[in-house]
Coordinates of C-alpha atoms in Angstrom, one line a residue:
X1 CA 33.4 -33.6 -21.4
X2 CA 34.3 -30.6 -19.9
X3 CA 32.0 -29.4 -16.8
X4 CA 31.2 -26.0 -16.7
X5 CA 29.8 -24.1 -13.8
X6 CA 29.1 -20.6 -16.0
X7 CA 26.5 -22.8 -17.4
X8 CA 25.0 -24.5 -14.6
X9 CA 24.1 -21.4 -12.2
X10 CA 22.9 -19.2 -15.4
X11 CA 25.3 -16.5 -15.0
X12 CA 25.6 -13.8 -17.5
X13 CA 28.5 -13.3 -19.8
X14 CA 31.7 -11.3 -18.5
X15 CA 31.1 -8.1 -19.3
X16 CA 27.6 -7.9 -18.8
X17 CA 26.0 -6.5 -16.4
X18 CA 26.3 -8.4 -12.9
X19 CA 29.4 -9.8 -13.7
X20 CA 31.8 -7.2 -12.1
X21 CA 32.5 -6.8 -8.7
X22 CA 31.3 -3.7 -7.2
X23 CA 30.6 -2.0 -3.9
X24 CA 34.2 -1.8 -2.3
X25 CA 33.4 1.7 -0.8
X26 CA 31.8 2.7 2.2
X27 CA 30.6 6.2 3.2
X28 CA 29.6 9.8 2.0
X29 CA 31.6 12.6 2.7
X30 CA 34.3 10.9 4.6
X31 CA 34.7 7.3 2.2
X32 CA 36.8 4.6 2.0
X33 CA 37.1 2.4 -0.6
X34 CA 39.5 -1.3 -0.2
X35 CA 40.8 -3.6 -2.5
X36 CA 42.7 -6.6 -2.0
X37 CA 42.7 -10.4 -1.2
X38 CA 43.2 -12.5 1.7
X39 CA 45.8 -14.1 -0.2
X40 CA 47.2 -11.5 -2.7
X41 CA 50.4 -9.6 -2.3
X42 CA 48.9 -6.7 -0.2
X43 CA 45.4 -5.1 0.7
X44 CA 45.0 -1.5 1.0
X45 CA 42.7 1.1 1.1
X46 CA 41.8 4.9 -0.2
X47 CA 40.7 7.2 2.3
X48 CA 39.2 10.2 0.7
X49 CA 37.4 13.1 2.3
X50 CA 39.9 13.5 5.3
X51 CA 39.9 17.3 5.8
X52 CA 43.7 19.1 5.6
X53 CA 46.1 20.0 8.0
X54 CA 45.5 17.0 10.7
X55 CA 48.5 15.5 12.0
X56 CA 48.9 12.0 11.1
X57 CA 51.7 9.8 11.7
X58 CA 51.8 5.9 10.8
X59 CA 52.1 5.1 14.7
X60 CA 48.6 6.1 15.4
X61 CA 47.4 4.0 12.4
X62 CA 49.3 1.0 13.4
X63 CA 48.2 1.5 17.4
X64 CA 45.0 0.3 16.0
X65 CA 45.8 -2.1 13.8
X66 CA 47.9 -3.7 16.5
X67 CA 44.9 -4.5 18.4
X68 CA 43.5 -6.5 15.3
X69 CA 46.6 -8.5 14.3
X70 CA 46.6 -11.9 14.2
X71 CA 48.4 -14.5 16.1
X72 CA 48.6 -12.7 19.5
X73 CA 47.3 -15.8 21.8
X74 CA 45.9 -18.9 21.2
X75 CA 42.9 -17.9 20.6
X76 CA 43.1 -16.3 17.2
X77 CA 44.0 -17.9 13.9
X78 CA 48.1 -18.2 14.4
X79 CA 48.6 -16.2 10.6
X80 CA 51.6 -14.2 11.5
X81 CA 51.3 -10.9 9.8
X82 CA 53.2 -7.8 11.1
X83 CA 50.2 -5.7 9.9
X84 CA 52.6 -2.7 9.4
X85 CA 50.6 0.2 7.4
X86 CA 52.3 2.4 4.8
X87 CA 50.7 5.8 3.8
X88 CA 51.2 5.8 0.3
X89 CA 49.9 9.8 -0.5
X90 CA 47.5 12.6 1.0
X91 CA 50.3 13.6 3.2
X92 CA 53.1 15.8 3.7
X93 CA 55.6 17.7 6.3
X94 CA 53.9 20.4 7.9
X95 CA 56.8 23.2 8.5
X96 CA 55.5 25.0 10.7
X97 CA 55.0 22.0 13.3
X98 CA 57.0 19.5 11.9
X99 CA 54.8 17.3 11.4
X100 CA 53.0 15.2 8.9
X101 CA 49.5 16.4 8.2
X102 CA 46.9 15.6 5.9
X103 CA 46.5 17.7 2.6
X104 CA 42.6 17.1 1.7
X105 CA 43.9 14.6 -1.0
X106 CA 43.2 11.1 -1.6
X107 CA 44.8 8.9 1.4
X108 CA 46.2 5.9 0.1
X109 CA 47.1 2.9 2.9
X110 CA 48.5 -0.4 2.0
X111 CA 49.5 -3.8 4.4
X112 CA 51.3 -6.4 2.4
X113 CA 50.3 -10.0 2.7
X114 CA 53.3 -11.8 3.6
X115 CA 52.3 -15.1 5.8
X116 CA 49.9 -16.7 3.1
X117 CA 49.5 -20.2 2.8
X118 CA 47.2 -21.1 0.0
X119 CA 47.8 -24.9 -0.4
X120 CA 46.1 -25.5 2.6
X121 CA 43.1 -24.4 0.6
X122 CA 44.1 -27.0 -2.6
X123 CA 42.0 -30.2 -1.8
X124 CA 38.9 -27.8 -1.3
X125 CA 39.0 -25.1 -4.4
X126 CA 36.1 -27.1 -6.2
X127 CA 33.8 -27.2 -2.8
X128 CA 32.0 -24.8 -1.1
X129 CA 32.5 -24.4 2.4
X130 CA 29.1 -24.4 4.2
X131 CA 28.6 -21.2 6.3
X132 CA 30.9 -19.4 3.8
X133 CA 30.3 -17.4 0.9
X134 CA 32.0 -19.6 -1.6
X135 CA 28.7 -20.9 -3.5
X136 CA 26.9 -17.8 -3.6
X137 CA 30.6 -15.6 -4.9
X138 CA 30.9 -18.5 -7.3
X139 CA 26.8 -18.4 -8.9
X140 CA 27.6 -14.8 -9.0
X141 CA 30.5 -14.0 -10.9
X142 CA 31.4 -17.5 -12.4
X143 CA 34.7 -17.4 -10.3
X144 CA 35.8 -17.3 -6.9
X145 CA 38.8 -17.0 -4.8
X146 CA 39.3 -20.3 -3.2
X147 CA 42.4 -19.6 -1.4
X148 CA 41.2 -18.3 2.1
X149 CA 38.4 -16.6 0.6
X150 CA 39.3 -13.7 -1.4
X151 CA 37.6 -10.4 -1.1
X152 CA 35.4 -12.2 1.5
X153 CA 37.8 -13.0 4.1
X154 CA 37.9 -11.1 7.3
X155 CA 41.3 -9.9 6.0
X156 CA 40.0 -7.3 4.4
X157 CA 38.5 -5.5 7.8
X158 CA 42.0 -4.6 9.1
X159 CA 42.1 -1.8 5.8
X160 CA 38.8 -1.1 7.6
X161 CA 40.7 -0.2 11.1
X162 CA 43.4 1.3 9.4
X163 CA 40.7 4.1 8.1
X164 CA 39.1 4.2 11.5
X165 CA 42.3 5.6 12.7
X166 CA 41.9 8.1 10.9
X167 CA 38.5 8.8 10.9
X168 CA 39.1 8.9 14.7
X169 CA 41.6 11.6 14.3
X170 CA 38.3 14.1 12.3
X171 CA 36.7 13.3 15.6
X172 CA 38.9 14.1 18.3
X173 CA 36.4 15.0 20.7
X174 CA 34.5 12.1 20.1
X175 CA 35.7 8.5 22.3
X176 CA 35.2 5.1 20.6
X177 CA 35.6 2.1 22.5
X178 CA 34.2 -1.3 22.0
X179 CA 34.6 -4.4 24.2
X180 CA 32.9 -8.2 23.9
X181 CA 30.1 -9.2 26.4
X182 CA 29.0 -12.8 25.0
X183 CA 31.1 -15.7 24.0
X184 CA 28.9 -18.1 23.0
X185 CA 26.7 -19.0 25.4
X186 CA 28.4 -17.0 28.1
X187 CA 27.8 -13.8 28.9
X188 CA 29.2 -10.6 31.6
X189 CA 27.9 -9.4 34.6
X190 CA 27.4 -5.9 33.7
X191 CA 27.8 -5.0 37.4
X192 CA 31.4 -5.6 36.6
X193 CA 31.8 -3.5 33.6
X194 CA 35.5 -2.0 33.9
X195 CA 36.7 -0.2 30.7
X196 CA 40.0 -0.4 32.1
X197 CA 39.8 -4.9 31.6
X198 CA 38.8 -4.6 28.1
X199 CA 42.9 -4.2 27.3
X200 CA 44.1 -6.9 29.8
X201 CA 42.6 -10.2 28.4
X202 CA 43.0 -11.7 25.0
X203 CA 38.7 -11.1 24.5
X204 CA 38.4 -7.3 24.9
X205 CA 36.3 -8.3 27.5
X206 CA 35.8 -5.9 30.3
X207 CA 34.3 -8.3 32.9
X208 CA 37.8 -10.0 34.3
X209 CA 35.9 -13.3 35.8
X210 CA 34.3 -13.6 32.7
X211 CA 37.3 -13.3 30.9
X212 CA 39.1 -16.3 33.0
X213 CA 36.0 -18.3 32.8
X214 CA 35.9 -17.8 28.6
X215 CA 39.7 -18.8 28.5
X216 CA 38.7 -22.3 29.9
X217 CA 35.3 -22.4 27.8
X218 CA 37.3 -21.4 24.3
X219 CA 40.3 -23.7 24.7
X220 CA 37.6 -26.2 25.1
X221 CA 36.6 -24.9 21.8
X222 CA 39.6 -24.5 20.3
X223 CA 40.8 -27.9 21.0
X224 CA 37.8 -29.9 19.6
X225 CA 38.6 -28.0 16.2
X226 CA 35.0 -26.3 16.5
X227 CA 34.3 -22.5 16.9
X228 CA 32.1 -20.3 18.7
X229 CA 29.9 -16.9 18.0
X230 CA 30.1 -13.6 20.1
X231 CA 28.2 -10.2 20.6
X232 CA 30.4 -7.0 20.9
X233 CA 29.2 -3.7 22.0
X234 CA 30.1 -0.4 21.0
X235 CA 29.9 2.8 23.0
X236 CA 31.0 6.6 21.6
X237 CA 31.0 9.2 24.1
X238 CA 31.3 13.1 22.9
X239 CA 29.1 13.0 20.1
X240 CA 26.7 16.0 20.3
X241 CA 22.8 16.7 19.5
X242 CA 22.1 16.5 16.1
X243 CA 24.4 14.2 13.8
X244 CA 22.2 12.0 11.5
X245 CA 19.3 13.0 9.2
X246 CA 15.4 11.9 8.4
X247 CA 14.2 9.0 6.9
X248 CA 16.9 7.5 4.5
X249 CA 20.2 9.0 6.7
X250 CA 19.2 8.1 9.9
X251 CA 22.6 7.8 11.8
X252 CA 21.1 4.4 13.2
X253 CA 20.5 3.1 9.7
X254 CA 24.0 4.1 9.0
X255 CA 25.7 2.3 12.0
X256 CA 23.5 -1.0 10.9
X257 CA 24.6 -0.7 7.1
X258 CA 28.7 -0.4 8.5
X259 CA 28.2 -3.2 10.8
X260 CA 26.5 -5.7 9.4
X261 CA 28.8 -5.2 6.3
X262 CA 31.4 -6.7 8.4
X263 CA 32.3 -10.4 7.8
X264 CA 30.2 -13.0 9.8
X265 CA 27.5 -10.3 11.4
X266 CA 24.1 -11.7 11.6
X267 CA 22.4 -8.7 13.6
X268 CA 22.9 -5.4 14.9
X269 CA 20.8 -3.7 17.7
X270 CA 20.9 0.3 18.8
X271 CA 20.1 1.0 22.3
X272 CA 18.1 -1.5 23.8
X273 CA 17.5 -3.2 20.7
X274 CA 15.1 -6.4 20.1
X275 CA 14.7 -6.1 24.1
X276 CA 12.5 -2.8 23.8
X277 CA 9.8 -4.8 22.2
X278 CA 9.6 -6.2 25.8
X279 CA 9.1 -2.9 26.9
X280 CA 6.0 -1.1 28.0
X281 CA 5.6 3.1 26.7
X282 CA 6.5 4.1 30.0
X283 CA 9.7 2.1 30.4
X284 CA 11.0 2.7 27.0
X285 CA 10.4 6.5 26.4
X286 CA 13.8 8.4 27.5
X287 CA 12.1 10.9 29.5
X288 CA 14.2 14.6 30.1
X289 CA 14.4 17.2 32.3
X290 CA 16.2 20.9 31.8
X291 CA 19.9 20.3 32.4
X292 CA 22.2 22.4 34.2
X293 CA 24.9 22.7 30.9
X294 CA 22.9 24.2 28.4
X295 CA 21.4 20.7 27.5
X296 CA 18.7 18.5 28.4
X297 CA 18.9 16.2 30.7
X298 CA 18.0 12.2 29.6
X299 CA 17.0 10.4 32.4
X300 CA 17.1 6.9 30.7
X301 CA 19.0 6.1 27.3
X302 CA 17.0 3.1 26.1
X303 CA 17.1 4.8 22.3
X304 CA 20.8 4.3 22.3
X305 CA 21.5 8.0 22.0
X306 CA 19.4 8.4 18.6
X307 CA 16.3 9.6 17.6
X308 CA 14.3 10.2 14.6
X309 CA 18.0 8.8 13.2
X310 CA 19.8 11.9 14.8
X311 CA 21.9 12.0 17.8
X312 CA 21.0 13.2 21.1
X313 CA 23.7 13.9 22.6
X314 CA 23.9 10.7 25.4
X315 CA 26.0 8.2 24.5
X316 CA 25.4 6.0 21.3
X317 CA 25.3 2.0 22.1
X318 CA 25.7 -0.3 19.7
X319 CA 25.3 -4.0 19.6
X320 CA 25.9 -6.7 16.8
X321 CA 26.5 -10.2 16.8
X322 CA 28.8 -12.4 15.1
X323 CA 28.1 -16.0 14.2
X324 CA 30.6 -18.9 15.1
X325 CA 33.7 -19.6 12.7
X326 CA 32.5 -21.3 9.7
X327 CA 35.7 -22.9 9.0
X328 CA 35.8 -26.0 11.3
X329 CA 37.4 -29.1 11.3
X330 CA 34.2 -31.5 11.5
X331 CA 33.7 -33.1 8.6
X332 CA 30.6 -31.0 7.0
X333 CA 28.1 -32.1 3.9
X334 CA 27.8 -29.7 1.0
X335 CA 28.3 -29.9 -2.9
X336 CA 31.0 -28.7 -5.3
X337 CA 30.8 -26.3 -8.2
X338 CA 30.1 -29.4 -10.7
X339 CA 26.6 -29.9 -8.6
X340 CA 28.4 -33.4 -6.8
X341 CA 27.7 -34.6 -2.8
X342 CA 31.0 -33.6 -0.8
X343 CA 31.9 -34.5 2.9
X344 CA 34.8 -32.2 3.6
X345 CA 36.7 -30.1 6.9
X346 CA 38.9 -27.3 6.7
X347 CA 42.4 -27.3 7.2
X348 CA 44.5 -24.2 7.7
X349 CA 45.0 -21.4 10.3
X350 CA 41.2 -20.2 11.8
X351 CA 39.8 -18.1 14.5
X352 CA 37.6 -20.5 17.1
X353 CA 35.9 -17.2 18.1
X354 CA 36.1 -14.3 15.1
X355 CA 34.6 -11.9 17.3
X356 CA 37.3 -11.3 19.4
X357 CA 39.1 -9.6 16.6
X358 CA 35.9 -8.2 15.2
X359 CA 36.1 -5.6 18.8
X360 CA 38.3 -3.3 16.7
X361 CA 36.8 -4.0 13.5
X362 CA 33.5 -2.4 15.1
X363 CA 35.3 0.3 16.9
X364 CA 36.8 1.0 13.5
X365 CA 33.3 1.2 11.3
X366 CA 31.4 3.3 14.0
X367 CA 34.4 5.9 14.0
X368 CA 34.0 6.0 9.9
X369 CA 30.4 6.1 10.4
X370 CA 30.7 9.0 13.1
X371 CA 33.5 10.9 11.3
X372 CA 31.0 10.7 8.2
X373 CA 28.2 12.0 9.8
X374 CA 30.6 15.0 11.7
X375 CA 31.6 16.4 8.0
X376 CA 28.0 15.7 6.7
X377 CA 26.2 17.7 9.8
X378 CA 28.9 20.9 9.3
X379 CA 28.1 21.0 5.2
X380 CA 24.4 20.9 6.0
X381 CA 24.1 23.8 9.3
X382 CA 27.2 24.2 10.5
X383 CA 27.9 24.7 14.1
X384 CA 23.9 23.6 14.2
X385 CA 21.2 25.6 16.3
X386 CA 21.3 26.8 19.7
X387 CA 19.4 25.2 22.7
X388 CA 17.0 26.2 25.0
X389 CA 15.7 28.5 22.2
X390 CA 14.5 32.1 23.1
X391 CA 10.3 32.8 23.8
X392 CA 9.1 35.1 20.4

């Protein structure tokens, strides 16, 4: 007798309502919306929003994009894809610079897929992976994407840098830059913080003793066939007073939606996060005084450069954390879609530390999330009020 799983989890019938996959876009007036699978022919993405006339160049995309490809040290899942971005439309020659700008149109991306191997997926299409989403994709919908994960696979985060490039490029004067301060249990020694590292290690890390220390840790990882979690922060510099709205568009809320939509994020924290509540008043108020460049002066920045979910003006710091790989090769108990006890281990090409290449992933969704906020801030007030005020 044939088994069937539609039955068993009580989902409703295609074309009803909850059986379509939905939520693929991300954003306001600056939006992205991706499509693709981890082990189709291609994933892309639709930038729309992007205002006209900004030079834009495939170079600059792919710079970023770089950073995220797979398969540059041992430390990363050893999937060789070249990652090379095509701009399919919401572009043309500028001829008066020579150069290719944006036209306000739809910006159309696309990466094809071209190292997949999905038979390393075969013995396991019928089990779900515990720690991954395959049960809960599978009571959803009825179906799922066994081979490598589908829509949920990480793959789909480097569409997600690709359209941080350019939302970087609405912001100009705004500076992005994330770097990894926890592997594991192993953390930095912030009195060693050096942007300048965060680019000469495999971890984005920009303590370099930490770094060497988390090559030996990880390889110990790595070669056990387990993983490892990590916490990244971000930090943008150049954003001014006043980006962000009241109650349901706080720019904070915003930041905590785009990061915790990213694979394998189990919490976010803005400033100083869960630690404030360790904090008395007086230690966690940001107290000012009058500046000398026509703007006050924080003396502390334990908010994270937001208030009231608008921006003040310091810098905005960002933390989230990522949990370990869930794709190990100990043997793990779970079920399969018929409702049967399974022992099983994954085989194919992992990450023993996905947070490594979740740096520019989170770089990527706080420049969408900035970039968003930027067009949203002009259409509201414009170039925004003028500070210290004048005495009536």
């Amino acid at each position: 007798m044939e088994r069937s799983c539609s039955r068993q989890w009580n989902r409703p019938p295609v074309g009803q309502p909850g059986s379509d996959m939905s939520h693929n876009s991300f954003g306001h007036l600056f939006r992205i919306s991706t499509f693709g699978e981890s082990h189709g022919p291609a994933i892309g993405c639709v930038v729309d929003g992007c205002p006209p006339l900004i030079a834009l160049d495939p170079a600059e995309i792919q710079f970023f994009l770089d950073q995220r490809r797979p398969g540059q040290s041992r430390f990363t899942t050893q999937r060789q894809e070249p990652d090379q971005v095509k701009i399919l439309s919401g572009v043309m020659l500028d001829e008066k610079t020579g150069k290719q700008v944006t036209t306000g149109a739809s910006i159309g991306l696309l990466i094809e897929n071209v190292d997949q191997r999905s038979k390393d997926y075969g013995e396991i299409k019928d089990s779900y992976r515990p720690g991954h989403a395959d049960f809960t994709y599978d009571a959803k919908y009825g179906i799922r994407d066994y081979r490598g994960g589908g829509r949920s696979s990480a793959r789909e985060t480097a569409m997600r840098v690709a359209a941080g490039a350019i939302a970087r490029k609405v912001i100009p004067h705004v500076q992005v830059r994330g770097a990894l301060v926890q592997m594991g249990p192993h953390k930095i020694d912030r009195s060693n913080w050096d942007w300048n590292e965060v680019h000469n290690n495999p971890f984005f890390c920009p303590d370099a003793k930490a770094a060497a220390d988390w090559e030996v840790y990880l390889d110990g990882v790595r070669k056990a066939g387990s993983s490892c979690g990590a916490i990244i922060e971000l930090v943008a510099d150049g954003v001014p007073p006043g980006w962000g709205a009241p109650i349901y568009g706080k720019l904070d809320a915003e930041l905590a939606s785009a990061l915790m939509s990213i694979n394998a994020v189990k919490a976010v924290e803005i400033g100083d996060g869960m630690a404030s509540a360790a904090l008395t008043g007086e230690e966690n108020a940001d107290e000012m005084r009058a500046g000398s460049h026509g703007m006050p002066e924080f003396l502390a920045n334990h908010a994270g450069g937001i208030l009231g979910g608008i921006s003040t003006g310091q810098q905005i710091v960002a933390r989230f954390a990522v949990k370990p790989t869930s794709s190990i090769l100990t043997p793990r108990k779970s079920v399969d879609r018929y409702g049967a006890d399974v022992d099983l281990r994954t085989k194919g090409r992992h990450d023993p530390c996905v947070g490594i290449r979740g740096v520019p992933v989170g770089e990527a969704m706080m420049a969408i999330v900035l970039a968003d906020a930027f067009l949203r801030h002009r259409a509201q007030v414009g170039a925004g009020s003028s500070w210290p005020f004048e005495r009536s």
